[in-house]
Amino acid sequence: MNTNKKIMKSVINKTPNVEKITQLIIAALLYIFTLVLVFPTYTQNITIPAIGEIVNEPLTLKRTVRYENKEETEKLINYSKANIRPIFEMPMIIRERTISNIGEVFSFINESSEKYSANDIDEVSNFVSIDEMYNEFSKKFNLSVSKSVFSNAIIDNLNNLEYEEKIKETINDFFEAGIISRRNLNPETLRLIQNNGIFVYKFNDSVIEEKIVPRNRVRFLEDLRSELGSIIGSKYRELNAFNINTLSSLTGAFLQDNLIYDSDRTQAEIDKVSTTVEPIYTTIKAGYPILEKGERVNEEKVNLLRYILNDNNFFSFNITILIGQIFFTFLLFLSLGFIIFRFNVDFYTNFKNYLLFCFEYIFIMITAYVCKNYISNGIINENLPFYIYTFIPMFAILNSLLGARRGISSIVTLCVTVLAANMAQAGIFETFSLFIGSTIVSIISKKIVNRNGVLWLGFYLGIYLSLISLVNMFLTNDIHFNYIVFILSFTSGMIQAVLVKSSFPYFSGF
């Protein structure tokens, strides 16, 4: 007898450990069960049909996909390249040499003017003709100046018209703005200049200055030569037409491009665009119908599928989401178990109540899975909101009536709601609305004194869910009133109340 008593006492002492191990095994099975429901919701085997093929089975995206839109990215790269400003260098030495050359030329002209004025017709031996002066000028200076312009310059110089100062001032202004010659530029570079302007590095031995020249301020050498007469005429209105022509011809002889195109640096900037431009990503939300039954596949849809798959097979396309779901679901289960056993919540640690909770969880998940995948947009041609077919408020009421603590029950309800929402791919608004509704009815249920009170609570829950459907309509900018969703929302609240009322007598004696 003493031996039998010891055996019975040992079995009794070990029972709590056996129950905990059993609860852990059940939790592991529920975890696997959850993954079995979650994986089909997010995984998808996508095959790319041939162009022109008729679609037999519709293809709706099961999960939100974000992919690099290569076509739009390429457009952005080309647009950015088309907005590159060609790079030019402006060495100050060109201006300095030109101004110095002007001074030397006019020193010669001054000397020639003196010789011309000193010519004495009677003294033939001392006479220097204009032709001789011009020939000497041509040998000394490689300038495109005609004999008539040279002759006029000598004569006008005697009249103190100050051609030298005017030419230096004009050339200096042109060089300050910068002059480009078209002769060494290809059509593409000219297009960039005319559309975007240029970027200039202005430098001398010790200073480098950077500046942007807008497209309407860019001066081309060829245009300046043809417009020089009108420019000088507008600038020096005191001169007559004869003087303006002489001054324009002399200025044109010194005019040259002082901006040197840096093709290597410009090409480097163009090449850099491809690496610096951020790719454009397109997001397609879950539920988007990529292919519909009876549709003829076009090139656009084929390219879209290629972008989504990104040359991946079924495994590589789905592996990341599978790993993410494994860890996410595990963290939720871990949080749920930590809350229940860390705070030793009697209602859930009791083995019978634990089994009841597991039954509730299985019922919630299966109901939500069936409604999400077979009834919503299936038997009923409507996309039903998550809060209609997920009966979490029902079990929040039932557990509250059976004695569950409010605070801990709310946390447990939150974890279960997130697990169900993840499986059904519900939005934040739908998930949050269902959790709030479940928490409210759980609190109110404490004041129920008879079975009819459960029905009234279901009535209030139906009104709440109906109002949520209206709010959701406004949030999604859907001004069309969906009376089916509105009615089903109210009906869902009443059905849950009826289920609580009919099942409570059984579960209260469980």
Coordinates of C-alpha atoms in Angstrom, one line a residue:
M1 CA 0.0 0.0 0.0
N2 CA 2.8 2.4 0.9
T3 CA 4.5 1.7 -2.4
N4 CA 1.2 2.4 -4.4
K5 CA 0.8 5.7 -2.5
K6 CA 4.3 6.8 -3.3
I7 CA 3.7 6.0 -7.0
M8 CA 0.5 8.0 -7.1
K9 CA 2.1 10.9 -5.3
S10 CA 5.0 10.9 -7.8
V11 CA 2.6 10.9 -10.7
I12 CA 0.6 13.8 -9.2
N13 CA 3.8 15.8 -8.6
K14 CA 4.9 15.2 -12.2
T15 CA 1.5 16.0 -13.8
P16 CA 2.2 19.8 -14.1
N17 CA 5.4 19.1 -16.0
V18 CA 3.6 16.7 -18.3
E19 CA 0.9 19.4 -18.9
K20 CA 3.5 22.1 -19.7
I21 CA 5.3 19.7 -22.1
T22 CA 1.9 18.9 -23.7
Q23 CA 1.1 22.6 -24.0
L24 CA 4.5 23.3 -25.6
I25 CA 3.9 20.5 -28.1
I26 CA 0.4 21.8 -28.9
A27 CA 1.9 25.3 -29.4
A28 CA 4.5 23.9 -31.8
L29 CA 1.8 22.2 -33.7
L30 CA -0.2 25.4 -33.8
Y31 CA 2.8 27.2 -35.1
I32 CA 3.2 24.8 -37.9
F33 CA -0.5 24.9 -38.6
T34 CA -0.3 28.7 -38.9
L35 CA 2.6 28.5 -41.3
V36 CA 0.7 26.0 -43.4
L37 CA -2.1 28.6 -43.7
V38 CA 0.3 31.6 -44.2
F39 CA 2.6 30.2 -46.9
P40 CA -0.1 29.7 -49.6
T41 CA -1.3 33.3 -48.9
Y42 CA 2.1 34.8 -49.8
T43 CA 3.8 32.3 -52.1
Q44 CA 3.0 32.2 -55.8
N45 CA 4.2 30.2 -58.8
I46 CA 4.2 32.7 -61.6
T47 CA 4.9 31.6 -65.2
I48 CA 5.4 34.0 -68.1
P49 CA 3.0 33.2 -71.0
A50 CA 3.8 33.8 -74.6
I51 CA 2.7 37.0 -76.3
G52 CA -0.7 36.5 -77.9
E53 CA -1.7 33.6 -75.7
I54 CA -5.2 33.5 -74.3
V55 CA -5.3 33.4 -70.5
N56 CA -7.2 30.4 -69.1
E57 CA -6.5 31.0 -65.4
P58 CA -6.6 34.5 -64.0
L59 CA -3.4 35.7 -62.2
T60 CA -3.9 37.9 -59.2
L61 CA -0.9 39.0 -57.2
K62 CA -1.0 37.4 -53.7
R63 CA 1.5 39.7 -52.0
T64 CA 2.7 43.2 -52.4
V65 CA 5.7 43.3 -54.8
R66 CA 8.2 46.1 -55.2
Y67 CA 10.5 45.8 -58.2
E68 CA 12.9 48.0 -60.1
N69 CA 11.2 49.5 -63.1
K70 CA 14.1 49.3 -65.6
E71 CA 12.2 51.0 -68.4
E72 CA 11.4 54.0 -66.3
T73 CA 14.8 54.0 -64.8
E74 CA 16.4 54.1 -68.3
K75 CA 14.1 57.0 -69.2
L76 CA 15.3 58.9 -66.1
I77 CA 18.9 58.1 -67.0
N78 CA 18.5 59.3 -70.5
Y79 CA 16.7 62.4 -69.3
S80 CA 19.5 63.2 -66.8
K81 CA 22.1 62.7 -69.5
A82 CA 20.2 65.0 -71.8
N83 CA 20.4 67.7 -69.1
I84 CA 24.1 67.6 -68.7
R85 CA 25.9 70.9 -69.3
P86 CA 29.0 70.5 -71.5
I87 CA 32.2 71.5 -69.7
F88 CA 34.5 74.2 -71.1
E89 CA 37.7 75.7 -69.9
M90 CA 38.4 79.4 -70.1
P91 CA 42.2 80.0 -69.9
M92 CA 42.8 83.7 -69.1
I93 CA 46.0 83.6 -71.1
I94 CA 44.0 83.8 -74.3
R95 CA 42.5 87.1 -73.3
E96 CA 45.9 88.4 -72.1
R97 CA 47.6 87.5 -75.3
T98 CA 44.8 89.0 -77.4
I99 CA 44.8 92.3 -75.5
S100 CA 48.6 92.4 -75.9
N101 CA 48.3 91.7 -79.6
I102 CA 45.8 94.5 -80.0
G103 CA 48.3 96.9 -78.3
E104 CA 51.1 95.8 -80.7
V105 CA 48.9 96.2 -83.7
F106 CA 47.9 99.7 -82.8
S107 CA 51.5 100.6 -82.0
F108 CA 52.2 99.7 -85.6
I109 CA 49.2 101.7 -86.8
N110 CA 50.2 104.7 -84.8
E111 CA 53.7 104.6 -86.3
S112 CA 52.1 104.2 -89.8
S113 CA 49.9 107.1 -89.1
E114 CA 52.9 109.3 -88.2
K115 CA 54.6 108.2 -91.4
Y116 CA 51.6 108.9 -93.5
S117 CA 51.2 112.4 -92.0
A118 CA 54.9 113.1 -92.5
N119 CA 54.8 112.2 -96.2
D120 CA 56.1 115.1 -98.2
I121 CA 55.1 114.8 -101.8
D122 CA 58.0 116.9 -102.8
E123 CA 60.5 114.6 -101.1
V124 CA 60.0 111.4 -103.0
S125 CA 62.8 109.6 -101.2
N126 CA 61.0 109.9 -97.8
F127 CA 57.6 108.9 -99.1
V128 CA 56.1 105.6 -97.7
S129 CA 53.0 104.4 -99.5
I130 CA 49.9 102.8 -97.9
D131 CA 50.7 99.7 -99.9
E132 CA 54.2 99.4 -98.4
M133 CA 52.7 99.9 -94.9
Y134 CA 50.1 97.3 -95.5
N135 CA 52.6 94.7 -96.8
E136 CA 54.7 95.2 -93.8
F137 CA 51.6 94.9 -91.6
S138 CA 50.6 91.6 -93.3
K139 CA 54.1 90.2 -92.8
K140 CA 54.3 91.2 -89.1
F141 CA 50.7 90.3 -88.1
N142 CA 48.7 87.3 -89.2
L143 CA 45.4 89.1 -89.1
S144 CA 42.5 89.1 -91.6
V145 CA 42.5 92.8 -92.2
S146 CA 41.9 94.2 -95.8
K147 CA 44.0 97.0 -97.2
S148 CA 41.0 99.4 -97.3
V149 CA 40.3 98.7 -93.5
F150 CA 44.0 99.2 -92.8
S151 CA 44.1 102.4 -94.7
N152 CA 40.9 103.7 -93.0
A153 CA 42.4 102.8 -89.6
I154 CA 45.5 104.9 -90.3
I155 CA 43.4 107.9 -91.4
D156 CA 40.8 107.5 -88.6
N157 CA 43.6 107.2 -86.1
L158 CA 44.7 110.7 -87.0
N159 CA 41.2 111.9 -86.0
N160 CA 41.6 110.5 -82.5
L161 CA 38.6 108.0 -82.7
E162 CA 40.3 105.8 -80.1
Y163 CA 39.8 102.5 -82.0
E164 CA 42.3 100.7 -79.7
E165 CA 40.4 101.4 -76.5
K166 CA 37.1 100.5 -78.1
I167 CA 38.4 97.2 -79.6
K168 CA 40.0 96.2 -76.3
E169 CA 36.8 97.0 -74.4
T170 CA 34.6 95.1 -76.9
I171 CA 37.0 92.1 -77.0
N172 CA 37.3 92.1 -73.2
D173 CA 33.4 92.0 -72.9
F174 CA 33.1 89.1 -75.3
F175 CA 35.9 87.1 -73.6
E176 CA 34.4 87.7 -70.2
A177 CA 31.1 86.1 -71.3
G178 CA 33.0 83.4 -73.3
I179 CA 33.0 82.5 -77.0
I180 CA 32.5 79.1 -78.4
S181 CA 33.2 77.9 -82.0
R182 CA 31.0 75.4 -83.6
R183 CA 33.7 74.0 -85.8
N184 CA 35.0 71.4 -83.3
L185 CA 31.7 70.4 -81.8
N186 CA 29.5 67.5 -82.8
P187 CA 25.7 67.8 -83.2
E188 CA 25.0 66.1 -79.9
T189 CA 27.2 68.5 -78.0
L190 CA 25.6 71.5 -79.8
R191 CA 22.2 70.2 -78.8
L192 CA 23.2 70.0 -75.1
I193 CA 24.6 73.5 -75.2
Q194 CA 21.5 74.9 -76.9
N195 CA 19.2 73.1 -74.4
N196 CA 21.1 73.4 -71.1
G197 CA 23.9 76.0 -71.4
I198 CA 27.4 75.3 -70.4
F199 CA 29.6 74.8 -67.3
V200 CA 32.8 76.9 -67.4
Y201 CA 36.1 76.6 -65.5
K202 CA 37.7 80.0 -65.7
F203 CA 41.3 80.0 -64.5
N204 CA 44.7 81.6 -64.6
D205 CA 48.0 80.6 -62.8
S206 CA 46.6 80.9 -59.3
V207 CA 42.7 81.2 -59.4
I208 CA 40.0 78.8 -60.6
E209 CA 36.5 80.1 -60.9
E210 CA 33.5 78.0 -61.8
K211 CA 30.3 79.4 -63.4
I212 CA 27.3 78.3 -65.3
V213 CA 26.4 80.1 -68.5
P214 CA 22.6 79.8 -69.3
R215 CA 21.7 78.7 -72.8
N216 CA 20.5 82.2 -73.8
R217 CA 23.9 83.7 -72.8
V218 CA 26.1 81.3 -74.8
R219 CA 27.9 83.2 -77.6
F220 CA 29.1 81.4 -80.8
L221 CA 32.0 82.8 -82.7
E222 CA 30.2 82.4 -86.0
D223 CA 27.2 84.3 -84.8
L224 CA 29.3 87.1 -83.4
R225 CA 31.1 87.6 -86.6
S226 CA 27.8 88.1 -88.5
E227 CA 26.3 90.3 -85.8
L228 CA 29.4 92.3 -85.0
G229 CA 28.4 95.4 -87.0
S230 CA 25.0 95.8 -85.2
I231 CA 26.6 95.1 -81.8
I232 CA 29.3 97.8 -82.2
G233 CA 26.7 100.2 -83.8
S234 CA 24.5 99.8 -80.7
K235 CA 27.4 100.2 -78.4
Y236 CA 29.1 103.3 -80.0
R237 CA 26.3 105.4 -81.4
E238 CA 28.5 108.4 -81.8
L239 CA 30.3 106.8 -84.7
N240 CA 29.1 107.1 -88.3
A241 CA 28.5 104.1 -90.6
F242 CA 31.9 104.4 -92.1
N243 CA 33.7 104.3 -88.8
I244 CA 31.5 101.5 -87.5
N245 CA 32.4 99.4 -90.5
T246 CA 36.1 100.0 -89.9
L247 CA 35.9 99.3 -86.2
S248 CA 33.8 96.1 -86.8
S249 CA 36.4 94.8 -89.3
L250 CA 39.3 95.4 -86.9
T251 CA 37.4 93.9 -83.9
G252 CA 36.5 90.9 -86.0
A253 CA 40.2 90.3 -86.8
F254 CA 41.0 89.8 -83.1
L255 CA 37.8 87.9 -82.4
Q256 CA 38.4 84.2 -81.5
D257 CA 36.9 81.5 -79.3
N258 CA 38.3 81.5 -75.8
L259 CA 36.3 78.5 -74.4
I260 CA 37.9 75.2 -75.0
Y261 CA 35.6 72.1 -74.9
D262 CA 36.7 69.5 -72.4
S263 CA 35.2 66.4 -74.0
D264 CA 36.8 64.0 -71.5
R265 CA 35.3 65.7 -68.5
T266 CA 32.0 66.1 -70.1
Q267 CA 31.8 62.4 -71.1
A268 CA 32.8 61.5 -67.6
E269 CA 29.8 63.4 -66.2
I270 CA 27.5 61.7 -68.7
D271 CA 28.9 58.3 -67.8
K272 CA 28.5 59.1 -64.1
V273 CA 24.7 59.5 -64.5
S274 CA 24.2 55.8 -64.9
T275 CA 25.7 55.1 -61.5
T276 CA 24.3 58.1 -59.6
V277 CA 20.7 58.0 -60.7
E278 CA 18.5 56.2 -58.1
P279 CA 16.5 53.4 -59.7
I280 CA 12.8 53.9 -60.0
Y281 CA 10.8 51.2 -58.0
T282 CA 7.2 50.3 -58.7
T283 CA 5.0 48.8 -56.0
I284 CA 2.1 46.6 -56.9
K285 CA -0.2 45.8 -54.1
A286 CA -1.6 42.4 -53.2
G287 CA -4.8 41.6 -55.0
Y288 CA -3.8 43.4 -58.2
P289 CA -5.2 41.4 -61.2
I290 CA -2.2 41.0 -63.6
L291 CA -4.0 38.7 -66.0
E292 CA -7.7 38.1 -66.3
K293 CA -9.4 35.1 -67.8
G294 CA -9.9 35.4 -71.5
E295 CA -7.4 38.2 -71.9
R296 CA -4.9 38.1 -74.7
V297 CA -1.4 38.5 -73.4
N298 CA 0.4 41.5 -74.8
E299 CA 4.1 42.6 -74.6
E300 CA 3.4 45.0 -71.8
K301 CA 2.0 42.3 -69.5
V302 CA 4.9 40.0 -70.3
N303 CA 7.4 42.7 -69.5
L304 CA 5.6 43.3 -66.2
L305 CA 5.8 39.7 -65.2
R306 CA 9.5 39.7 -66.1
Y307 CA 10.1 42.7 -63.9
I308 CA 8.2 41.0 -61.0
L309 CA 10.1 37.8 -61.3
N310 CA 13.4 39.5 -62.0
D311 CA 14.7 36.3 -63.6
N312 CA 13.9 34.3 -60.5
N313 CA 12.4 30.8 -60.3
F314 CA 9.6 29.8 -57.9
F315 CA 12.0 29.1 -55.0
S316 CA 14.1 32.2 -55.3
F317 CA 11.1 34.4 -55.8
N318 CA 9.4 33.2 -52.6
I319 CA 12.3 32.3 -50.3
T320 CA 12.7 35.7 -48.8
I321 CA 9.0 36.0 -47.9
L322 CA 9.0 32.5 -46.5
I323 CA 11.9 33.2 -44.2
G324 CA 10.4 36.4 -43.1
Q325 CA 7.0 34.7 -42.3
I326 CA 8.8 32.0 -40.3
F327 CA 10.5 34.5 -38.1
F328 CA 7.6 36.9 -37.8
T329 CA 5.1 34.2 -36.8
F330 CA 7.6 32.7 -34.4
L331 CA 8.1 36.1 -32.7
L332 CA 4.3 36.5 -32.3
F333 CA 4.0 33.0 -30.8
L334 CA 6.9 33.7 -28.5
S335 CA 5.3 36.9 -27.3
L336 CA 2.0 35.2 -26.8
G337 CA 3.6 32.4 -24.8
F338 CA 5.8 34.8 -22.8
I339 CA 2.7 36.9 -21.7
I340 CA 0.7 33.9 -20.7
F341 CA 3.3 32.0 -18.8
R342 CA 5.5 34.8 -17.5
F343 CA 2.6 36.4 -15.8
N344 CA 1.1 33.0 -14.9
V345 CA -2.4 33.9 -16.3
D346 CA -4.6 31.3 -14.7
F347 CA -7.3 31.4 -17.4
Y348 CA -4.8 30.4 -20.1
T349 CA -2.4 28.2 -18.1
N350 CA -5.2 26.0 -16.9
F351 CA -5.0 23.0 -19.2
K352 CA -8.7 22.8 -20.1
N353 CA -8.8 26.6 -20.8
Y354 CA -5.6 26.2 -22.8
L355 CA -7.3 23.6 -25.0
L356 CA -10.3 26.0 -25.3
F357 CA -8.0 28.8 -26.4
C358 CA -6.3 26.5 -29.0
F359 CA -9.7 25.6 -30.3
E360 CA -10.7 29.2 -30.6
Y361 CA -7.4 30.0 -32.4
I362 CA -7.9 27.2 -34.9
F363 CA -11.5 28.2 -35.5
I364 CA -10.5 31.9 -36.1
M365 CA -7.7 31.0 -38.5
I366 CA -9.6 28.4 -40.5
T367 CA -12.7 30.7 -40.8
A368 CA -10.5 33.6 -41.9
Y369 CA -8.6 31.5 -44.4
V370 CA -11.7 30.0 -46.0
C371 CA -13.5 33.4 -46.2
K372 CA -10.4 35.1 -47.6
N373 CA -9.5 32.6 -50.3
Y374 CA -12.8 31.0 -51.3
I375 CA -15.7 33.3 -50.3
S376 CA -14.3 36.8 -50.7
N377 CA -14.1 37.6 -54.4
G378 CA -15.2 34.0 -55.0
I379 CA -18.6 32.8 -54.0
I380 CA -19.4 36.4 -53.1
N381 CA -18.2 38.7 -55.8
E382 CA -17.0 41.3 -53.3
N383 CA -13.7 41.9 -51.5
L384 CA -14.9 41.4 -47.9
P385 CA -13.1 43.4 -45.2
F386 CA -11.0 41.4 -42.7
Y387 CA -13.2 42.4 -39.7
I388 CA -16.3 40.8 -41.2
Y389 CA -15.2 37.2 -41.3
T390 CA -12.6 37.1 -38.5
F391 CA -14.6 36.2 -35.3
I392 CA -12.1 37.4 -32.7
P393 CA -14.8 39.6 -31.0
M394 CA -16.9 36.4 -30.4
F395 CA -14.1 34.7 -28.4
A396 CA -13.2 38.0 -26.7
I397 CA -16.8 38.0 -25.3
L398 CA -16.8 34.3 -24.5
N399 CA -13.4 34.4 -22.7
S400 CA -14.5 37.5 -20.7
L401 CA -17.7 35.7 -19.6
L402 CA -15.6 32.7 -18.6
G403 CA -13.5 34.9 -16.3
A404 CA -10.5 36.0 -18.4
R405 CA -8.7 39.1 -17.1
R406 CA -9.2 42.3 -19.2
G407 CA -5.7 43.6 -19.5
I408 CA -4.0 40.3 -20.3
S409 CA -6.9 39.3 -22.6
S410 CA -6.4 42.5 -24.6
I411 CA -2.8 41.7 -25.2
V412 CA -3.6 38.1 -26.2
T413 CA -6.4 39.4 -28.4
L414 CA -3.9 41.8 -30.1
C415 CA -1.4 38.9 -30.8
V416 CA -4.2 36.7 -32.3
T417 CA -5.5 39.6 -34.3
V418 CA -2.1 40.3 -35.8
L419 CA -1.6 36.6 -36.6
A420 CA -4.9 36.4 -38.4
A421 CA -4.4 39.7 -40.2
N422 CA -1.0 38.5 -41.4
M423 CA -2.5 35.4 -42.8
A424 CA -5.3 37.3 -44.5
Q425 CA -3.0 40.2 -45.6
A426 CA -5.3 42.6 -43.9
G427 CA -4.6 46.3 -43.8
I428 CA -3.6 48.3 -40.8
F429 CA -7.0 50.0 -40.6
E430 CA -8.9 46.7 -40.7
T431 CA -6.6 45.1 -38.2
F432 CA -6.8 48.0 -35.7
S433 CA -10.6 48.3 -36.1
L434 CA -11.1 44.7 -35.3
F435 CA -8.8 44.8 -32.3
I436 CA -10.5 47.9 -30.9
G437 CA -13.9 46.3 -31.4
S438 CA -12.8 43.1 -29.7
T439 CA -11.5 45.0 -26.7
I440 CA -14.6 47.1 -26.3
V441 CA -17.0 44.1 -26.4
S442 CA -14.8 42.2 -24.0
I443 CA -15.0 45.1 -21.5
I444 CA -18.8 45.6 -21.9
S445 CA -19.5 41.8 -21.6
K446 CA -18.5 42.0 -17.9
K447 CA -21.8 43.8 -17.3
I448 CA -24.0 41.2 -19.0
V449 CA -26.4 39.7 -16.5
N450 CA -28.5 37.4 -18.8
R451 CA -28.3 35.7 -22.2
N452 CA -30.3 38.5 -23.9
G453 CA -27.5 40.9 -23.0
V454 CA -25.2 38.9 -25.3
L455 CA -27.6 39.5 -28.2
W456 CA -27.7 43.2 -27.4
L457 CA -23.9 43.2 -27.4
G458 CA -24.0 41.5 -30.8
F459 CA -26.3 44.3 -32.0
Y460 CA -23.9 47.0 -30.8
L461 CA -21.0 45.1 -32.4
G462 CA -22.9 44.9 -35.7
I463 CA -23.5 48.7 -35.6
Y464 CA -19.8 49.2 -34.8
L465 CA -18.6 47.0 -37.7
S466 CA -21.1 48.8 -40.1
L467 CA -19.8 52.2 -39.1
I468 CA -16.2 50.9 -39.7
S469 CA -17.2 49.8 -43.2
L470 CA -18.5 53.4 -43.8
V471 CA -15.3 54.9 -42.5
N472 CA -13.3 52.6 -44.6
M473 CA -15.3 53.7 -47.7
F474 CA -14.4 57.3 -47.1
L475 CA -10.7 56.5 -46.4
T476 CA -10.4 54.6 -49.7
N477 CA -12.2 57.5 -51.5
D478 CA -14.9 55.0 -52.7
I479 CA -18.0 57.2 -52.8
H480 CA -20.0 54.3 -54.0
F481 CA -22.0 52.9 -51.1
N482 CA -21.5 49.1 -50.8
Y483 CA -24.7 47.9 -49.2
I484 CA -23.5 44.3 -49.3
V485 CA -20.5 45.0 -47.1
F486 CA -22.6 47.2 -44.9
I487 CA -25.2 44.5 -44.3
L488 CA -22.6 41.8 -43.9
S489 CA -20.8 43.9 -41.3
F490 CA -23.9 44.1 -39.2
T491 CA -24.8 40.5 -39.8
S492 CA -21.3 39.4 -38.6
G493 CA -21.9 41.1 -35.2
M494 CA -25.2 39.4 -34.7
I495 CA -23.9 35.9 -35.8
Q496 CA -21.0 36.2 -33.3
A497 CA -23.5 37.0 -30.6
V498 CA -25.7 34.1 -31.4
L499 CA -22.7 31.7 -31.4
V500 CA -21.6 33.0 -28.0
K501 CA -25.1 32.6 -26.6
S502 CA -25.4 29.0 -27.9
S503 CA -21.9 27.8 -27.0
F504 CA -21.6 29.5 -23.6
P505 CA -23.5 26.8 -21.6
Y506 CA -21.2 24.1 -23.1
F507 CA -17.9 25.9 -22.5
S508 CA -18.9 27.2 -19.1
G509 CA -19.0 23.5 -18.0
F510 CA -15.9 22.5 -20.0

